[in-house]
PDB file of C-alpha atoms in Angstrom:
ATOM      1  CA  UNK A  11     -15.397   3.401  12.382  1.00 79.00           C
ATOM      2  CA  UNK A  12     -13.181   3.555   9.311  1.00 82.00           C
ATOM      3  CA  UNK A  13     -13.678   0.762   6.801  1.00 92.00           C
ATOM      4  CA  UNK A  14     -11.397   0.071   3.857  1.00 95.00           C
ATOM      5  CA  UNK A  15     -12.308  -1.933   0.760  1.00 96.00           C
ATOM      6  CA  UNK A  16      -9.651  -2.718  -1.825  1.00 97.00           C
ATOM      7  CA  UNK A  17     -10.358  -3.496  -5.459  1.00 97.00           C
ATOM      8  CA  UNK A  18      -8.530  -3.598  -8.771  1.00 98.00           C
ATOM      9  CA  UNK A  19      -6.501  -6.760  -8.339  1.00 98.00           C
ATOM     10  CA  UNK A  20      -6.384  -9.430 -11.011  1.00 98.00           C
ATOM     11  CA  UNK A  21      -4.189 -11.567 -13.213  1.00 98.00           C
ATOM     12  CA  UNK A  22      -1.777  -9.935 -15.649  1.00 98.00           C
ATOM     13  CA  UNK A  23       1.286 -10.901 -17.596  1.00 98.00           C
ATOM     14  CA  UNK A  24       4.699  -9.653 -16.627  1.00 98.00           C
ATOM     15  CA  UNK A  25       5.213  -6.106 -17.859  1.00 98.00           C
ATOM     16  CA  UNK A  26       1.556  -5.252 -17.498  1.00 98.00           C
ATOM     17  CA  UNK A  27      -0.146  -2.710 -15.258  1.00 98.00           C
ATOM     18  CA  UNK A  28      -2.860  -2.624 -12.624  1.00 98.00           C
ATOM     19  CA  UNK A  29      -4.403   0.122 -10.540  1.00 98.00           C
ATOM     20  CA  UNK A  30      -5.583  -0.726  -7.060  1.00 98.00           C
ATOM     21  CA  UNK A  31      -8.249   1.367  -5.370  1.00 98.00           C
ATOM     22  CA  UNK A  32      -9.218   1.686  -1.731  1.00 97.00           C
ATOM     23  CA  UNK A  33     -12.175   3.888  -0.833  1.00 94.00           C
ATOM     24  CA  UNK A  34     -12.473   4.628   2.852  1.00 91.00           C
ATOM     25  CA  UNK A  35     -15.825   4.958   4.563  1.00 86.00           C
ATOM     26  CA  UNK A  36     -16.715   6.122   8.034  1.00 83.00           C
ATOM     27  CA  UNK A  37     -13.981   8.727   8.063  1.00 74.00           C
ATOM     28  CA  UNK A  38     -14.448  11.550  10.539  1.00 73.00           C
ATOM     29  CA  UNK A  39     -10.909  12.856  10.203  1.00 73.00           C
ATOM     30  CA  UNK A  40      -8.228  12.275   7.582  1.00 71.00           C
ATOM     31  CA  UNK A  41      -5.914   9.418   8.665  1.00 78.00           C
ATOM     32  CA  UNK A  42      -2.371  10.533   9.321  1.00 82.00           C
ATOM     33  CA  UNK A  43      -0.946   7.725   7.245  1.00 95.00           C
ATOM     34  CA  UNK A  44      -2.321   5.556   4.457  1.00 95.00           C
ATOM     35  CA  UNK A  45      -0.413   2.725   2.881  1.00 97.00           C
ATOM     36  CA  UNK A  46      -0.359  -0.334   0.706  1.00 98.00           C
ATOM     37  CA  UNK A  47       1.210  -3.523   2.053  1.00 97.00           C
ATOM     38  CA  UNK A  48       1.328  -6.992   0.560  1.00 97.00           C
ATOM     39  CA  UNK A  49       1.664 -10.602   1.617  1.00 97.00           C
ATOM     40  CA  UNK A  50       3.174 -12.977  -0.893  1.00 92.00           C
ATOM     41  CA  UNK A  51       3.928 -16.667  -1.145  1.00 84.00           C
ATOM     42  CA  UNK A  52       6.467 -16.467   1.688  1.00 85.00           C
ATOM     43  CA  UNK A  53       3.548 -15.434   3.888  1.00 84.00           C
ATOM     44  CA  UNK A  54       5.477 -12.433   5.183  1.00 91.00           C
ATOM     45  CA  UNK A  55       3.774  -9.062   5.033  1.00 94.00           C
ATOM     46  CA  UNK A  56       5.782  -6.146   3.671  1.00 95.00           C
ATOM     47  CA  UNK A  57       5.169  -2.474   3.119  1.00 96.00           C
ATOM     48  CA  UNK A  58       4.908  -1.314  -0.476  1.00 97.00           C
ATOM     49  CA  UNK A  59       4.164   2.400  -0.284  1.00 98.00           C
ATOM     50  CA  UNK A  60       2.782   4.978   2.150  1.00 97.00           C
ATOM     51  CA  UNK A  61       1.413   8.503   1.892  1.00 96.00           C
ATOM     52  CA  UNK A  62       0.760  11.286   4.392  1.00 93.00           C
ATOM     53  CA  UNK A  63      -2.052  13.858   4.164  1.00 87.00           C
ATOM     54  CA  UNK A  64       0.478  16.453   2.965  1.00 89.00           C
ATOM     55  CA  UNK A  65       1.261  14.201   0.006  1.00 91.00           C
ATOM     56  CA  UNK A  66       4.690  13.005   1.146  1.00 94.00           C
ATOM     57  CA  UNK A  67       5.253   9.453  -0.046  1.00 96.00           C
ATOM     58  CA  UNK A  68       7.543   6.539   0.792  1.00 96.00           C
ATOM     59  CA  UNK A  69       8.289   3.489  -1.320  1.00 96.00           C
ATOM     60  CA  UNK A  70       9.892   0.161  -0.613  1.00 95.00           C
ATOM     61  CA  UNK A  71      12.847  -0.623  -2.856  1.00 95.00           C
ATOM     62  CA  UNK A  72      10.756  -3.145  -4.793  1.00 95.00           C
ATOM     63  CA  UNK A  73       8.213  -0.464  -5.678  1.00 97.00           C
ATOM     64  CA  UNK A  74      10.456   2.467  -6.546  1.00 96.00           C
ATOM     65  CA  UNK A  75      10.247   3.571 -10.155  1.00 97.00           C
ATOM     66  CA  UNK A  76       7.343   1.245 -10.951  1.00 98.00           C
ATOM     67  CA  UNK A  77       4.551   1.982  -8.467  1.00 98.00           C
ATOM     68  CA  UNK A  78       2.853   5.271  -7.649  1.00 98.00           C
ATOM     69  CA  UNK A  79       0.698   5.897  -4.583  1.00 98.00           C
ATOM     70  CA  UNK A  80      -1.775   8.749  -4.550  1.00 97.00           C
ATOM     71  CA  UNK A  81      -5.014   9.705  -2.904  1.00 93.00           C
ATOM     72  CA  UNK A  82      -8.144  11.618  -3.791  1.00 91.00           C
ATOM     73  CA  UNK A  83      -9.090  13.494  -0.637  1.00 85.00           C
ATOM     74  CA  UNK A  84     -12.439  14.524  -2.137  1.00 87.00           C
ATOM     75  CA  UNK A  85     -13.572  10.900  -2.339  1.00 89.00           C
ATOM     76  CA  UNK A  86     -11.336   9.499   0.459  1.00 89.00           C
ATOM     77  CA  UNK A  87      -9.883   7.002  -1.982  1.00 94.00           C
ATOM     78  CA  UNK A  88      -6.338   5.658  -1.946  1.00 96.00           C
ATOM     79  CA  UNK A  89      -4.782   4.352  -5.158  1.00 98.00           C
ATOM     80  CA  UNK A  90      -1.735   2.354  -6.182  1.00 98.00           C
ATOM     81  CA  UNK A  91      -0.739   2.475  -9.841  1.00 98.00           C
ATOM     82  CA  UNK A  92       1.482  -0.490 -10.581  1.00 98.00           C
ATOM     83  CA  UNK A  93       3.458  -0.609 -13.837  1.00 98.00           C
ATOM     84  CA  UNK A  94       6.050  -3.014 -15.235  1.00 98.00           C
ATOM     85  CA  UNK A  95       4.725  -5.762 -13.011  1.00 98.00           C
ATOM     86  CA  UNK A  96       6.934  -8.743 -12.247  1.00 98.00           C
ATOM     87  CA  UNK A  97       6.096 -12.251 -11.076  1.00 96.00           C
ATOM     88  CA  UNK A  98       7.538 -11.417  -7.658  1.00 96.00           C
ATOM     89  CA  UNK A  99       4.853  -8.738  -7.280  1.00 97.00           C
ATOM     90  CA  UNK A 100       2.235 -11.494  -6.993  1.00 97.00           C
ATOM     91  CA  UNK A 101       0.647 -11.114  -3.571  1.00 98.00           C
ATOM     92  CA  UNK A 102      -2.437 -10.183  -1.608  1.00 98.00           C
ATOM     93  CA  UNK A 103      -2.388  -6.392  -1.439  1.00 98.00           C
ATOM     94  CA  UNK A 104      -3.819  -4.622   1.591  1.00 98.00           C
ATOM     95  CA  UNK A 105      -4.823  -1.030   2.125  1.00 97.00           C
ATOM     96  CA  UNK A 106      -4.194   0.257   5.648  1.00 97.00           C
ATOM     97  CA  UNK A 107      -4.722   3.405   7.684  1.00 95.00           C
ATOM     98  CA  UNK A 108      -2.906   4.493  10.777  1.00 93.00           C
ATOM     99  CA  UNK A 109      -1.467   7.283  12.912  1.00 92.00           C
ATOM    100  CA  UNK A 110       1.500   9.464  12.062  1.00 91.00           C
ATOM    101  CA  UNK A 111       3.821   6.914  13.696  1.00 92.00           C
ATOM    102  CA  UNK A 112       2.913   4.393  11.011  1.00 95.00           C
ATOM    103  CA  UNK A 113       4.378   6.581   8.279  1.00 96.00           C
ATOM    104  CA  UNK A 114       7.410   7.398  10.426  1.00 95.00           C
ATOM    105  CA  UNK A 115       8.137   3.700  10.899  1.00 95.00           C
ATOM    106  CA  UNK A 116       7.402   2.954   7.248  1.00 96.00           C
ATOM    107  CA  UNK A 117       9.832   5.614   6.050  1.00 95.00           C
ATOM    108  CA  UNK A 118      12.514   4.566   8.543  1.00 96.00           C
ATOM    109  CA  UNK A 119      12.353   0.988   7.348  1.00 94.00           C
ATOM    110  CA  UNK A 120      12.391   1.857   3.661  1.00 90.00           C
ATOM    111  CA  UNK A 121      15.358   4.203   4.115  1.00 91.00           C
ATOM    112  CA  UNK A 122      17.170   1.362   5.880  1.00 94.00           C
ATOM    113  CA  UNK A 123      16.177  -1.016   3.044  1.00 92.00           C
ATOM    114  CA  UNK A 124      14.429  -3.158   5.642  1.00 92.00           C
ATOM    115  CA  UNK A 125      11.120  -4.951   5.487  1.00 92.00           C
ATOM    116  CA  UNK A 126       8.248  -3.277   7.323  1.00 92.00           C
ATOM    117  CA  UNK A 127       5.271  -5.431   8.243  1.00 93.00           C
ATOM    118  CA  UNK A 128       2.920  -2.633   9.300  1.00 94.00           C
ATOM    119  CA  UNK A 129       2.397  -3.188  13.024  1.00 94.00           C
ATOM    120  CA  UNK A 130       1.540   0.492  13.564  1.00 95.00           C
ATOM    121  CA  UNK A 131      -1.413   0.462  11.195  1.00 95.00           C
ATOM    122  CA  UNK A 132      -4.774   0.205  12.928  1.00 93.00           C
ATOM    123  CA  UNK A 133      -7.295  -0.347  10.143  1.00 94.00           C
ATOM    124  CA  UNK A 134      -6.974  -2.852   7.327  1.00 96.00           C
ATOM    125  CA  UNK A 135      -8.993  -3.853   4.295  1.00 97.00           C
ATOM    126  CA  UNK A 136      -9.672  -7.426   3.317  1.00 97.00           C
ATOM    127  CA  UNK A 137      -7.069  -7.466   0.541  1.00 97.00           C
ATOM    128  CA  UNK A 138      -7.116  -7.799  -3.225  1.00 98.00           C
ATOM    129  CA  UNK A 139      -5.143 -10.504  -5.038  1.00 98.00           C
ATOM    130  CA  UNK A 140      -2.590  -9.613  -7.689  1.00 98.00           C
ATOM    131  CA  UNK A 141      -1.166 -12.428  -9.795  1.00 98.00           C
ATOM    132  CA  UNK A 142       1.554 -11.763 -12.349  1.00 98.00           C
ATOM    133  CA  UNK A 143       2.487 -14.519 -14.753  1.00 97.00           C
ATOM    134  CA  UNK A 144       5.845 -14.613 -16.486  1.00 90.00           C
TER     135      UNK A 144
END
């Protein structure tokens, strides 16, 4: 059974950077879609960024130009480099794994500039808190 464990969250000032990590254990095959999602003060979950095994990525509008998702297949670790952080980025950030459909839905929502709450993802971590002060 795949288990995900996020780390790297913390408190930073606006304009600062953080890198989130998510090593996956119990993997017997590479997940078809890995992603970062977050849940902020509005208590609504939203997709941030997703990546497929071939390296294709998708970003929500809020993440474009500031966040970078990447993965190290040798260590089965997913990363999210977050730069130029803003107070509205404050949230609990989750790492998630899912089937190919999860990335298809993620991309469709981001291209439509719509919020995606990640229903197609099957495995979730416990979350890591990011707090950005202005």
